[in-house]
PDB file of C-alpha atoms and ligand atoms in Angstrom:
ATOM      1  CA  MET V   3     -25.373  15.240  -6.337  1.00  0.00           C
ATOM      2  CA  ALA V   4     -24.354  16.428  -9.587  1.00  0.00           C
ATOM      3  CA  ARG V   5     -20.435  15.468  -9.774  1.00  0.00           C
ATOM      4  CA  ILE V   6     -17.685  18.010 -12.270  1.00  0.00           C
ATOM      5  CA  ARG V   7     -16.358  15.694 -15.081  1.00  0.00           C
ATOM      6  CA  PRO V   8     -12.944  15.067 -14.973  1.00  0.00           C
ATOM      7  CA  VAL V   9     -10.860  16.493 -17.811  1.00  0.00           C
ATOM      8  CA  THR V  10      -8.645  12.926 -18.031  1.00  0.00           C
ATOM      9  CA  LYS V  11     -10.487  10.200 -19.365  1.00  0.00           C
ATOM     10  CA  VAL V  12      -9.248   6.634 -17.990  1.00  0.00           C
ATOM     11  CA  SER V  13      -9.791   2.819 -18.742  1.00  0.00           C
ATOM     12  CA  LYS V  14     -12.089   0.536 -16.657  1.00  0.00           C
ATOM     13  CA  GLU V  15      -8.893  -1.597 -16.499  1.00  0.00           C
ATOM     14  CA  LEU V  16      -6.949   1.644 -14.616  1.00  0.00           C
ATOM     15  CA  LEU V  17      -9.801   2.161 -12.131  1.00  0.00           C
ATOM     16  CA  GLY V  18      -9.775  -1.763 -11.281  1.00  0.00           C
ATOM     17  CA  LEU V  19      -5.976  -1.744 -10.902  1.00  0.00           C
ATOM     18  CA  LEU V  20      -6.816   1.404  -8.458  1.00  0.00           C
ATOM     19  CA  ASN V  21      -9.097  -0.525  -6.370  1.00  0.00           C
ATOM     20  CA  ASP V  22      -7.018  -3.707  -6.082  1.00  0.00           C
ATOM     21  CA  ALA V  23      -4.741  -1.010  -4.798  1.00  0.00           C
ATOM     22  CA  ILE V  24      -7.005   0.135  -2.028  1.00  0.00           C
ATOM     23  CA  ALA V  25      -7.352  -3.238  -1.167  1.00  0.00           C
ATOM     24  CA  ARG V  26      -3.492  -3.969  -0.477  1.00  0.00           C
ATOM     25  CA  GLU V  27      -3.266  -0.812   1.359  1.00  0.00           C
ATOM     26  CA  LEU V  28      -6.259  -1.322   3.424  1.00  0.00           C
ATOM     27  CA  GLN V  29      -4.600  -5.196   4.470  1.00  0.00           C
ATOM     28  CA  VAL V  30      -1.333  -3.718   5.531  1.00  0.00           C
ATOM     29  CA  VAL V  31      -2.726  -0.777   7.015  1.00  0.00           C
ATOM     30  CA  VAL V  32      -4.317  -3.319   9.760  1.00  0.00           C
ATOM     31  CA  GLN V  33      -1.488  -6.196   9.633  1.00  0.00           C
ATOM     32  CA  TYR V  34       1.369  -3.739  10.316  1.00  0.00           C
ATOM     33  CA  MET V  35      -0.802  -1.792  13.276  1.00  0.00           C
ATOM     34  CA  TRP V  36      -1.898  -5.199  14.596  1.00  0.00           C
ATOM     35  CA  GLN V  37       1.841  -6.165  13.981  1.00  0.00           C
ATOM     36  CA  HIS V  38       2.900  -3.273  15.932  1.00  0.00           C
ATOM     37  CA  VAL V  39       0.739  -4.137  18.950  1.00  0.00           C
ATOM     38  CA  GLN V  40       1.817  -8.161  19.325  1.00  0.00           C
ATOM     39  CA  TRP V  41       5.449  -7.665  18.892  1.00  0.00           C
ATOM     40  CA  SER V  42       7.655  -9.778  21.211  1.00  0.00           C
ATOM     41  CA  GLY V  43      11.039  -9.830  22.619  1.00  0.00           C
ATOM     42  CA  VAL V  44      14.331  -7.440  22.295  1.00  0.00           C
ATOM     43  CA  LYS V  45      14.066  -7.479  18.384  1.00  0.00           C
ATOM     44  CA  GLY V  46      10.254  -6.751  18.495  1.00  0.00           C
ATOM     45  CA  PHE V  47      11.020  -3.654  20.200  1.00  0.00           C
ATOM     46  CA  ALA V  48      13.171  -2.541  18.039  1.00  0.00           C
ATOM     47  CA  VAL V  49      11.160  -3.408  15.436  1.00  0.00           C
ATOM     48  CA  LYS V  50       7.304  -1.592  16.898  1.00  0.00           C
ATOM     49  CA  GLU V  51       7.772   1.651  15.845  1.00  0.00           C
ATOM     50  CA  ALA V  52       8.916   0.873  12.299  1.00  0.00           C
ATOM     51  CA  LEU V  53       5.682  -0.831  12.018  1.00  0.00           C
ATOM     52  CA  GLN V  54       3.556   2.230  13.230  1.00  0.00           C
ATOM     53  CA  SER V  55       5.045   4.564  11.154  1.00  0.00           C
ATOM     54  CA  ILE V  56       4.745   2.403   8.144  1.00  0.00           C
ATOM     55  CA  ALA V  57       1.422   1.385   9.152  1.00  0.00           C
ATOM     56  CA  ILE V  58       0.724   5.118   8.634  1.00  0.00           C
ATOM     57  CA  ALA V  59       2.172   5.603   5.524  1.00  0.00           C
ATOM     58  CA  GLU V  60      -0.051   2.536   4.053  1.00  0.00           C
ATOM     59  CA  MET V  61      -3.086   4.568   5.589  1.00  0.00           C
ATOM     60  CA  LYS V  62      -2.352   7.863   3.301  1.00  0.00           C
ATOM     61  CA  HIS V  63      -1.719   5.786   0.404  1.00  0.00           C
ATOM     62  CA  ALA V  64      -5.281   4.219   0.647  1.00  0.00           C
ATOM     63  CA  GLU V  65      -6.601   7.592   1.142  1.00  0.00           C
ATOM     64  CA  ALA V  66      -4.906   9.207  -1.766  1.00  0.00           C
ATOM     65  CA  ILE V  67      -5.334   6.312  -3.995  1.00  0.00           C
ATOM     66  CA  ALA V  68      -8.998   5.972  -2.872  1.00  0.00           C
ATOM     67  CA  GLU V  69      -9.427  10.280  -3.584  1.00  0.00           C
ATOM     68  CA  ARG V  70      -8.140   9.549  -7.182  1.00  0.00           C
ATOM     69  CA  LEU V  71     -10.084   6.940  -7.823  1.00  0.00           C
ATOM     70  CA  TYR V  72     -13.424   8.845  -6.590  1.00  0.00           C
ATOM     71  CA  TYR V  73     -12.069  11.568  -9.015  1.00  0.00           C
ATOM     72  CA  PHE V  74     -12.934   9.131 -11.769  1.00  0.00           C
ATOM     73  CA  ASP V  75     -16.130   8.571 -10.212  1.00  0.00           C
ATOM     74  CA  GLY V  76     -15.051   5.123  -9.061  1.00  0.00           C
ATOM     75  CA  VAL V  77     -16.311   3.490  -5.499  1.00  0.00           C
ATOM     76  CA  PRO V  78     -12.933   2.699  -3.576  1.00  0.00           C
ATOM     77  CA  THR V  79     -13.441  -0.847  -1.598  1.00  0.00           C
ATOM     78  CA  THR V  80     -13.699  -1.342   1.907  1.00  0.00           C
ATOM     79  CA  LYS V  81     -12.781  -5.085   1.505  1.00  0.00           C
ATOM     80  CA  PRO V  82      -8.691  -5.493   2.459  1.00  0.00           C
ATOM     81  CA  THR V  83      -6.863  -8.600   0.522  1.00  0.00           C
ATOM     82  CA  PRO V  84      -6.208 -11.237   3.264  1.00  0.00           C
ATOM     83  CA  ILE V  85      -4.215  -9.704   6.508  1.00  0.00           C
ATOM     84  CA  PHE V  86      -1.549 -11.917   8.070  1.00  0.00           C
ATOM     85  CA  VAL V  87      -0.368 -10.842  11.186  1.00  0.00           C
ATOM     86  CA  GLY V  88       1.705 -13.891  12.123  1.00  0.00           C
ATOM     87  CA  THR V  89       2.849 -14.581  15.586  1.00  0.00           C
ATOM     88  CA  THR V  90       6.851 -14.740  15.275  1.00  0.00           C
ATOM     89  CA  LEU V  91       8.800 -11.856  14.355  1.00  0.00           C
ATOM     90  CA  LYS V  92      10.609 -13.654  11.820  1.00  0.00           C
ATOM     91  CA  GLU V  93       6.926 -14.671  10.438  1.00  0.00           C
ATOM     92  CA  MET V  94       5.797 -11.136  10.455  1.00  0.00           C
ATOM     93  CA  MET V  95       8.503  -9.673   8.715  1.00  0.00           C
ATOM     94  CA  ALA V  96       8.934 -12.344   5.997  1.00  0.00           C
ATOM     95  CA  GLN V  97       5.179 -11.574   5.183  1.00  0.00           C
ATOM     96  CA  ASN V  98       5.759  -7.774   4.762  1.00  0.00           C
ATOM     97  CA  VAL V  99       8.888  -8.460   2.452  1.00  0.00           C
ATOM     98  CA  LYS V 100       5.910 -10.599  -0.112  1.00  0.00           C
ATOM     99  CA  ASP V 101       3.516  -7.777   0.594  1.00  0.00           C
ATOM    100  CA  GLU V 102       5.791  -5.059  -0.621  1.00  0.00           C
ATOM    101  CA  GLU V 103       7.136  -7.023  -3.231  1.00  0.00           C
ATOM    102  CA  GLY V 104       3.580  -7.582  -4.100  1.00  0.00           C
ATOM    103  CA  ALA V 105       2.848  -3.541  -3.732  1.00  0.00           C
ATOM    104  CA  ILE V 106       6.047  -2.909  -6.121  1.00  0.00           C
ATOM    105  CA  LYS V 107       4.754  -5.072  -8.811  1.00  0.00           C
ATOM    106  CA  LEU V 108       1.209  -3.881  -8.808  1.00  0.00           C
ATOM    107  CA  TYR V 109       2.058  -0.230  -9.070  1.00  0.00           C
ATOM    108  CA  LYS V 110       4.638  -0.592 -11.599  1.00  0.00           C
ATOM    109  CA  LYS V 111       1.876  -2.212 -13.727  1.00  0.00           C
ATOM    110  CA  ILE V 112      -0.455   1.085 -12.426  1.00  0.00           C
ATOM    111  CA  ILE V 113       2.266   3.632 -13.517  1.00  0.00           C
ATOM    112  CA  ALA V 114       2.489   1.976 -17.008  1.00  0.00           C
ATOM    113  CA  LYS V 115      -1.461   1.494 -17.397  1.00  0.00           C
ATOM    114  CA  ALA V 116      -1.970   5.085 -16.833  1.00  0.00           C
ATOM    115  CA  THR V 117       0.987   6.199 -18.552  1.00  0.00           C
ATOM    116  CA  ALA V 118      -0.994   4.484 -21.598  1.00  0.00           C
ATOM    117  CA  ASP V 119      -3.819   6.081 -20.319  1.00  0.00           C
ATOM    118  CA  GLY V 120      -2.506   9.690 -20.566  1.00  0.00           C
ATOM    119  CA  ASP V 121      -3.046  10.165 -16.960  1.00  0.00           C
ATOM    120  CA  GLU V 122      -0.223  11.811 -15.704  1.00  0.00           C
ATOM    121  CA  THR V 123      -1.562  12.754 -12.449  1.00  0.00           C
ATOM    122  CA  THR V 124      -1.770   8.989 -11.130  1.00  0.00           C
ATOM    123  CA  VAL V 125       1.802   8.341 -12.856  1.00  0.00           C
ATOM    124  CA  LEU V 126       3.102  11.129 -10.564  1.00  0.00           C
ATOM    125  CA  MET V 127       0.900   9.662  -7.835  1.00  0.00           C
ATOM    126  CA  PHE V 128       2.327   6.219  -7.969  1.00  0.00           C
ATOM    127  CA  GLU V 129       5.964   7.061  -8.650  1.00  0.00           C
ATOM    128  CA  ASP V 130       6.081   8.734  -5.186  1.00  0.00           C
ATOM    129  CA  ILE V 131       3.942   5.776  -3.499  1.00  0.00           C
ATOM    130  CA  LEU V 132       6.463   3.241  -5.276  1.00  0.00           C
ATOM    131  CA  ARG V 133       9.366   5.098  -3.734  1.00  0.00           C
ATOM    132  CA  GLN V 134       7.921   4.637  -0.433  1.00  0.00           C
ATOM    133  CA  GLU V 135       7.314   0.741  -0.960  1.00  0.00           C
ATOM    134  CA  GLU V 136      10.856   0.601  -2.102  1.00  0.00           C
ATOM    135  CA  ASP V 137      11.457   1.858   0.968  1.00  0.00           C
ATOM    136  CA  HIS V 138       9.252  -0.499   3.021  1.00  0.00           C
ATOM    137  CA  HIS V 139      10.842  -3.395   1.353  1.00  0.00           C
ATOM    138  CA  ASP V 140      14.300  -2.691   2.185  1.00  0.00           C
ATOM    139  CA  THR V 141      13.557  -1.845   5.692  1.00  0.00           C
ATOM    140  CA  PHE V 142      11.449  -5.450   6.115  1.00  0.00           C
ATOM    141  CA  SER V 143      13.983  -6.937   4.254  1.00  0.00           C
ATOM    142  CA  THR V 144      16.807  -5.594   6.334  1.00  0.00           C
ATOM    143  CA  LEU V 145      14.644  -6.402   9.870  1.00  0.00           C
ATOM    144  CA  LEU V 146      14.094 -10.180   8.612  1.00  0.00           C
ATOM    145  CA  GLU V 147      18.130 -10.843   7.893  1.00  0.00           C
ATOM    146  CA  ASP V 148      18.728  -9.903  11.056  1.00  0.00           C
ATOM    147  CA  ILE V 149      15.960 -11.738  12.951  1.00  0.00           C
TER     148      ILE V 149
HETATM  149 FE1  FE2 X 249       1.392   2.011   0.591  1.00  0.00          FE
HETATM  150 FE1  FE2 X 250       4.401  -0.186   1.940  1.00  0.00          FE
END
């Protein structure tokens, strides 16, 4: 089917970064969801709701980023980056803090590249997502301190 050409043209590099972002989002959707299922102990009980709601937020990110990539004629990846569920709560939270740090770094890079490409819409989208990832990072760091 013929696609309407987008007004904004962006670099291949930005499209590659968007796919990296999708792969990471898919990773954490599964990771947080299975951590939500495999929690244990009293502290796990306190964490399980946060894991579920953050997993759902990450799925919305994956969807929004894929829509943006597809708008530019890119094909969204179906392959997540390696998933690490962990066995203890401490292991889970430590991994999640790292993954949120990775997302924050990548999304800052995407904002810089989208700015250079003159793509304000992607900038606005990632500013919103970045705020949420900082919030996730804060949640997981606080939980990790308390385990
Ligand atoms: Fe996310
Ligand atoms: Fe996140």
